[in-house]
Short mmCIF file of C-alpha atoms in Angstrom, two decimals:
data_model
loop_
_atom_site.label_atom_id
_atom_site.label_comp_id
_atom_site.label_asym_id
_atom_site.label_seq_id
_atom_site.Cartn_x
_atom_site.Cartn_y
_atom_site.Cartn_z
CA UNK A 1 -51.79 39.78 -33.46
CA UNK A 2 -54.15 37.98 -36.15
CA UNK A 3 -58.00 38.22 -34.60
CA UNK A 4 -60.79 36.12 -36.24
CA UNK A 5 -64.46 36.64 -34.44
CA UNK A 6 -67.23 34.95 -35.20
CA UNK A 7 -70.69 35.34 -33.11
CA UNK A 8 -69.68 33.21 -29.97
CA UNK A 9 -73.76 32.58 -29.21
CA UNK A 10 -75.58 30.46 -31.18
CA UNK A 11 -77.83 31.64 -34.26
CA UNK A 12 -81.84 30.87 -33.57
CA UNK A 13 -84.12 30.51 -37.12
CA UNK A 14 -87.12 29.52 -37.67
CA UNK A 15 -87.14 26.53 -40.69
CA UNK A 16 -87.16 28.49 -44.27
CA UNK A 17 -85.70 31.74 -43.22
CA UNK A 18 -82.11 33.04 -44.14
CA UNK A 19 -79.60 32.61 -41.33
CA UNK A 20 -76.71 35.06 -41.87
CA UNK A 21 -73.44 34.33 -39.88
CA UNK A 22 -70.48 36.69 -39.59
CA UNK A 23 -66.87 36.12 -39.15
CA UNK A 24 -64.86 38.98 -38.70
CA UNK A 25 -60.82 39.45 -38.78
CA UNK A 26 -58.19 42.12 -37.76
CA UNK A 27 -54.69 42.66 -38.56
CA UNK A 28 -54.04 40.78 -41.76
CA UNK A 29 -55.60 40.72 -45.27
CA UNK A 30 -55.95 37.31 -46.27
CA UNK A 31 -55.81 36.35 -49.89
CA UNK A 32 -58.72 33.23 -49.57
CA UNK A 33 -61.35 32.62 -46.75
CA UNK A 34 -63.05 29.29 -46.46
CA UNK A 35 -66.19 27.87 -44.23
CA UNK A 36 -66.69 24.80 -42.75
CA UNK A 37 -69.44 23.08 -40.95
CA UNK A 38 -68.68 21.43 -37.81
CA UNK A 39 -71.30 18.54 -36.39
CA UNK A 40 -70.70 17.58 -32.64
CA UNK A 41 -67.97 15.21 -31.70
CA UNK A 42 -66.93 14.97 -35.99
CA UNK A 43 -64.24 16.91 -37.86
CA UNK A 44 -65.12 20.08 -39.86
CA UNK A 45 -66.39 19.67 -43.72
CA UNK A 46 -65.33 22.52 -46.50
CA UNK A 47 -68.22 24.09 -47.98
CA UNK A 48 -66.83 27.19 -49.78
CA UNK A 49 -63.52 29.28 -50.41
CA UNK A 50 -63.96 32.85 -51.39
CA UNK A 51 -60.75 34.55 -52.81
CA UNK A 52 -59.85 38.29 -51.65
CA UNK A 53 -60.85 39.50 -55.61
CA UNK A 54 -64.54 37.86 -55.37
CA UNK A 55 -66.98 40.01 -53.78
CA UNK A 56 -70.08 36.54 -53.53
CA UNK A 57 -69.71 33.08 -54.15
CA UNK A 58 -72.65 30.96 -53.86
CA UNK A 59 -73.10 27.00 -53.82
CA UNK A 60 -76.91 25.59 -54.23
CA UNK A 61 -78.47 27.46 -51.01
CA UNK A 62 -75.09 28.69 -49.68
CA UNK A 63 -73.97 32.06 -50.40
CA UNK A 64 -70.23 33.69 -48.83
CA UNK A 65 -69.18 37.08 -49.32
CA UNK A 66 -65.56 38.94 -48.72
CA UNK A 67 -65.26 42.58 -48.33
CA UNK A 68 -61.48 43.53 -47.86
CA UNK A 69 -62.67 46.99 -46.57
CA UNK A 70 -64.11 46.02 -43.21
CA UNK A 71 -62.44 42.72 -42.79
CA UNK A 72 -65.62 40.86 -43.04
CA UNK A 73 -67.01 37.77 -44.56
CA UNK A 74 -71.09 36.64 -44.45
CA UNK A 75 -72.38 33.32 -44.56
CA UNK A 76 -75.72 33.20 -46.02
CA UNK A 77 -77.69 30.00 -45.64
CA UNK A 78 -81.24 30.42 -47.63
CA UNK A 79 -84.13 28.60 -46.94
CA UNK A 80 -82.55 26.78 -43.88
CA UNK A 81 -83.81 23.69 -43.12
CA UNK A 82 -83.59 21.59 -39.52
CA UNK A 83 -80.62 19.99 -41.16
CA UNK A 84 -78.75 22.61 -41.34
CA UNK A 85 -78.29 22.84 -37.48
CA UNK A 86 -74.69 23.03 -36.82
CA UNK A 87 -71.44 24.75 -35.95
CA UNK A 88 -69.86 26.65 -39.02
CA UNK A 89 -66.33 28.00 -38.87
CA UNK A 90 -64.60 30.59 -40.76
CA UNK A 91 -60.86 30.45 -41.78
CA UNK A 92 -59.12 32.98 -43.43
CA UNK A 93 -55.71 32.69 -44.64
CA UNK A 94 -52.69 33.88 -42.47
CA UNK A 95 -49.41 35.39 -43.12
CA UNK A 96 -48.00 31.93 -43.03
CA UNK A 97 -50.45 30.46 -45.33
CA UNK A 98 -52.36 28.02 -43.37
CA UNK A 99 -55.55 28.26 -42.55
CA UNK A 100 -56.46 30.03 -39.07
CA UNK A 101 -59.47 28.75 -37.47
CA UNK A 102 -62.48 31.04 -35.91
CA UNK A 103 -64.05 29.76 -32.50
CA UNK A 104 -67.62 28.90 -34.87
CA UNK A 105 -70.74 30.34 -34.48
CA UNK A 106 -73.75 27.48 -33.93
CA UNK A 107 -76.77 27.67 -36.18
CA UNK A 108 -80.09 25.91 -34.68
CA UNK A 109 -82.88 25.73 -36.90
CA UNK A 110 -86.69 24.79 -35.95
CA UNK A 111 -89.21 23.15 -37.78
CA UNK B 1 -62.99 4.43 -50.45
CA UNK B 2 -60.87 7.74 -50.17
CA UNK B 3 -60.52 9.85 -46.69
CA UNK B 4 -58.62 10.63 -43.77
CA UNK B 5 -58.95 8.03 -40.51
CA UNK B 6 -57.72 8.43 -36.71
CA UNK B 7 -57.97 6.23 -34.31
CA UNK B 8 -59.10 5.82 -31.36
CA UNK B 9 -61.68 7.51 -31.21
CA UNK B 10 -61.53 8.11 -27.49
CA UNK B 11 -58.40 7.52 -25.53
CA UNK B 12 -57.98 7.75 -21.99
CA UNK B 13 -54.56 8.11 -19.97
CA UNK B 14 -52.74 9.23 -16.83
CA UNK B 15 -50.93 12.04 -15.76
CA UNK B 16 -47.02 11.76 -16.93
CA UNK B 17 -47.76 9.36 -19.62
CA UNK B 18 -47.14 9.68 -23.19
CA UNK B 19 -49.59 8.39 -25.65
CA UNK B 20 -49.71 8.91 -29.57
CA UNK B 21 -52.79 9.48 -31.82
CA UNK B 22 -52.89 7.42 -34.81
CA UNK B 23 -53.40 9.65 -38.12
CA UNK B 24 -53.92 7.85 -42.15
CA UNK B 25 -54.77 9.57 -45.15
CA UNK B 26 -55.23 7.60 -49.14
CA UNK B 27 -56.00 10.80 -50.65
CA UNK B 28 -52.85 11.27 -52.08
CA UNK B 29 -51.84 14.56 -50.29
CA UNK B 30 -48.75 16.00 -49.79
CA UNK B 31 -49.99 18.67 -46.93
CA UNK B 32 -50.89 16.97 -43.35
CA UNK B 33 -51.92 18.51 -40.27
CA UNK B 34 -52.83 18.33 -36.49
CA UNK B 35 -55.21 20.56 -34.33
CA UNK B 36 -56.70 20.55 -30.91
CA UNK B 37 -60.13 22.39 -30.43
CA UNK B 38 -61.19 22.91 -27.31
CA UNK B 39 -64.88 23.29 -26.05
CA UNK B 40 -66.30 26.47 -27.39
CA UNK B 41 -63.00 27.58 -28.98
CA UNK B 42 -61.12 27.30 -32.38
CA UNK B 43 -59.05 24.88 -34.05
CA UNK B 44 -55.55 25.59 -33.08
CA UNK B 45 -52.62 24.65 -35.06
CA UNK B 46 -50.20 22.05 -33.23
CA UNK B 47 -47.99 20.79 -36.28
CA UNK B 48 -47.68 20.21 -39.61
CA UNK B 49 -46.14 18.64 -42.59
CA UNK B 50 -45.93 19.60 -46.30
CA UNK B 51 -43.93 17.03 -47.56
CA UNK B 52 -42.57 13.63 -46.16
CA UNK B 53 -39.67 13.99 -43.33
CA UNK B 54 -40.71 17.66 -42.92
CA UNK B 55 -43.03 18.83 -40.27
CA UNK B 56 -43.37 22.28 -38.80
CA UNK B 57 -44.42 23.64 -35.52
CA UNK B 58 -47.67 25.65 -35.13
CA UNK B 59 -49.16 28.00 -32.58
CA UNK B 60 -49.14 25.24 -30.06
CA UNK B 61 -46.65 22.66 -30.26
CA UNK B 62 -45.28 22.95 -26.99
CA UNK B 63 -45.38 19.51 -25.73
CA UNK B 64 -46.24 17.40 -28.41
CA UNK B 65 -44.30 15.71 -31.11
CA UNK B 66 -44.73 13.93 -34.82
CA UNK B 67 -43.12 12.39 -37.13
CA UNK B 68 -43.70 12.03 -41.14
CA UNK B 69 -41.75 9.04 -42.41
CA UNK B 70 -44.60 7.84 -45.24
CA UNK B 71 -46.48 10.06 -47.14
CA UNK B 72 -49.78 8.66 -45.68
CA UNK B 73 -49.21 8.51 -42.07
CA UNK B 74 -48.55 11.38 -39.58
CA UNK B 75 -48.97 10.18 -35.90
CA UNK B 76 -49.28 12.82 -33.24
CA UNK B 77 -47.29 11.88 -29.22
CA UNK B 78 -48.71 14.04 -26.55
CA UNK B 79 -45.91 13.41 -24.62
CA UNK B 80 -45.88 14.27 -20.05
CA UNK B 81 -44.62 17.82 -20.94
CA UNK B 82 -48.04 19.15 -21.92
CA UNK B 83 -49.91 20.85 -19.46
CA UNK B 84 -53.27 20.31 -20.21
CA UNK B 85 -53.87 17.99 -23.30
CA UNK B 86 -57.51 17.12 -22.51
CA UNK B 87 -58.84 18.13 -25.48
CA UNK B 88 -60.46 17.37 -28.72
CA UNK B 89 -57.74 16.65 -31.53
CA UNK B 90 -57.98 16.88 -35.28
CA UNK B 91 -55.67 15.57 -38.14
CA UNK B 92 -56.63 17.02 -41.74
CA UNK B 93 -54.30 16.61 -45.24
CA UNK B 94 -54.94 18.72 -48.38
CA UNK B 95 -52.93 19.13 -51.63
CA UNK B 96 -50.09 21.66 -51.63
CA UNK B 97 -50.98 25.69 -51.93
CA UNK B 98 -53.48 27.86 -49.83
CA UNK B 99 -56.48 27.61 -51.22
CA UNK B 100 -56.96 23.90 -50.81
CA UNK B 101 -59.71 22.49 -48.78
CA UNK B 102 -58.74 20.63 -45.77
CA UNK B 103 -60.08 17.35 -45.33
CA UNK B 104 -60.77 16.39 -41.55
CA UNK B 105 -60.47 13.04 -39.71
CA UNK B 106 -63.47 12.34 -37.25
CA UNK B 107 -61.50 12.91 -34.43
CA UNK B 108 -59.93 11.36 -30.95
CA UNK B 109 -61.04 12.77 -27.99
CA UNK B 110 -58.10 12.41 -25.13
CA UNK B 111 -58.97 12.84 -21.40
CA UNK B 112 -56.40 12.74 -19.04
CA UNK B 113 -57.31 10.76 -15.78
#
C-alpha cells in the first residue's frame, strides 16, 4: 500500500539556521508533491507544489526538492526565524489523484 | 472576502447521536473535500466531491455521510455508526485537476461525551 513518512519528532533550530525536513514515500510515483504548514488547532496552508520533472523549486526562503529515484522530497527553510515554528506536511499525489496526506513533521525554532 | 468557513468550531455530542458539520466555500471551486486528522497523525480522506450532486468515498468514509446539492456548500453527518469520531475534521475546495492547492477551513473539533 501507498506509504508517506515524514520525521514523526519534532525538528529543533536555532533562529537563522536552515531547517531541512524530509518526507519520504513508497509504492507509487506521484506526478506533483505539495507542502503545507499546519499551525495548532487551524487548517493546513499551501506553500509549494513541485512536479515529478522539477528537480528544486524555491519560494522567497523556501526551497522543495523531488527526486523520483529514492522517493524523496526536502523541505528547506533558510534563515528560519521563530515564526516559522510549526507543523509542515507533505502530500504527494496518489493513484487516484488526490492528495495523500503525511503525519507532519513539527519545526520549533529559538531565538 | 474569499475563503472556505466551518462552523462550529467546537461541537460536543453523545454517544448514538448524529450531528453534521457545517462546510461553505465563495471561491468558486468545483473540487470539495472532508478530512479528519487525528492527534499526531495525517489528514485522512473521508469524502469528496468534484462537481455538484457527486461525492465520492475516501479511505474512511465508513460512518459518515454528505451531500452536495449547491456548488458552495458540502455539509459533513457523522452519523451513530462511527466508532470513534472524536477527532479533528477538515473541509478544503480547490479548482478541478491535481495539481491544485487545497484551500483549508479552520476546522471543528468534535468530542464525543
Amino acid at each position: 500500500s501507498q506509504k508517506i513518512e515524514q520525521n514523526s519528532e519534532a525538528l529543533n533550530i536555532q533562529e537563522g539556521k536552515t531547517a531541512t525536513l524530509t518526507c519520504n514515500y513508497t509504492n507509487y510515483s506521484p506526478a506533483y508533491l505539495q507542502w503545507y504548514r499546519q499551525d495548532p488547532g487551524r487548517g493546513p496552508v499551501f506553500l509549494l507544489l513541485i512536479r515529478e520533472n522539477e528537480k528544486e523549486k524555491r519560494k522567497e526562503r523556501l526551497k522543495v526538492t523531488f527526486d523520483t529515484t529514492l522517493k524523496q522530497s526536502l523541505f528547506h527553510i533558510t534563515a528560519s526565524q521563530p515564526a516559522d515554528s510549526a507543523t509542515y506536511l507533505c502530500a504527494p499525489h496518489n493513484a487516484g489523484n488526490m492528495l495523500t496526506f503525511g503525519g507532519g513533521t513539527r519545526l520549533m525554532v529559538k531565538p | 472576502d474569499g475563503g472556505i468557513t466551518q462552523s462550529p468550531k467546537y461541537l460536543f455530542r453523545k454517544e448514538g447521536q448524529n450531528v453534521t458539520l457545517s462546510c461553505e466555500q465563495n471561491l468558486n471551486h468545483d473540487a470539495m473535500y472532508w478530512y479528519r486528522q487525528d492527534p499526531g497523525q495525517g489528514l485522512r480522506l473521508i469524502y469528496y466531491s468534484q462537481i455538484v450532486n457527486d461525492f465520492q468515498k475516501g479511505d474512511i468514509a465508513e460512518g459518515y455521510s454528505v451531500s452536495r446539492e449547491k456548488k458552495e456548500s458540502f455539509p459533513l453527518t457523522v452519523t451513530s455508526a462511527q466508532k470513534n469520531p472524536t477527532a479533528f475534521y477538515l473541509c478544503a475546495s480547490s479548482w478541478q485537476g491535481p495539481h491544485n492547492e487545497q484551500f483549508f477551513g479552520p476546522g471543528t473539533r468534535l468530542t464525543v461525551l
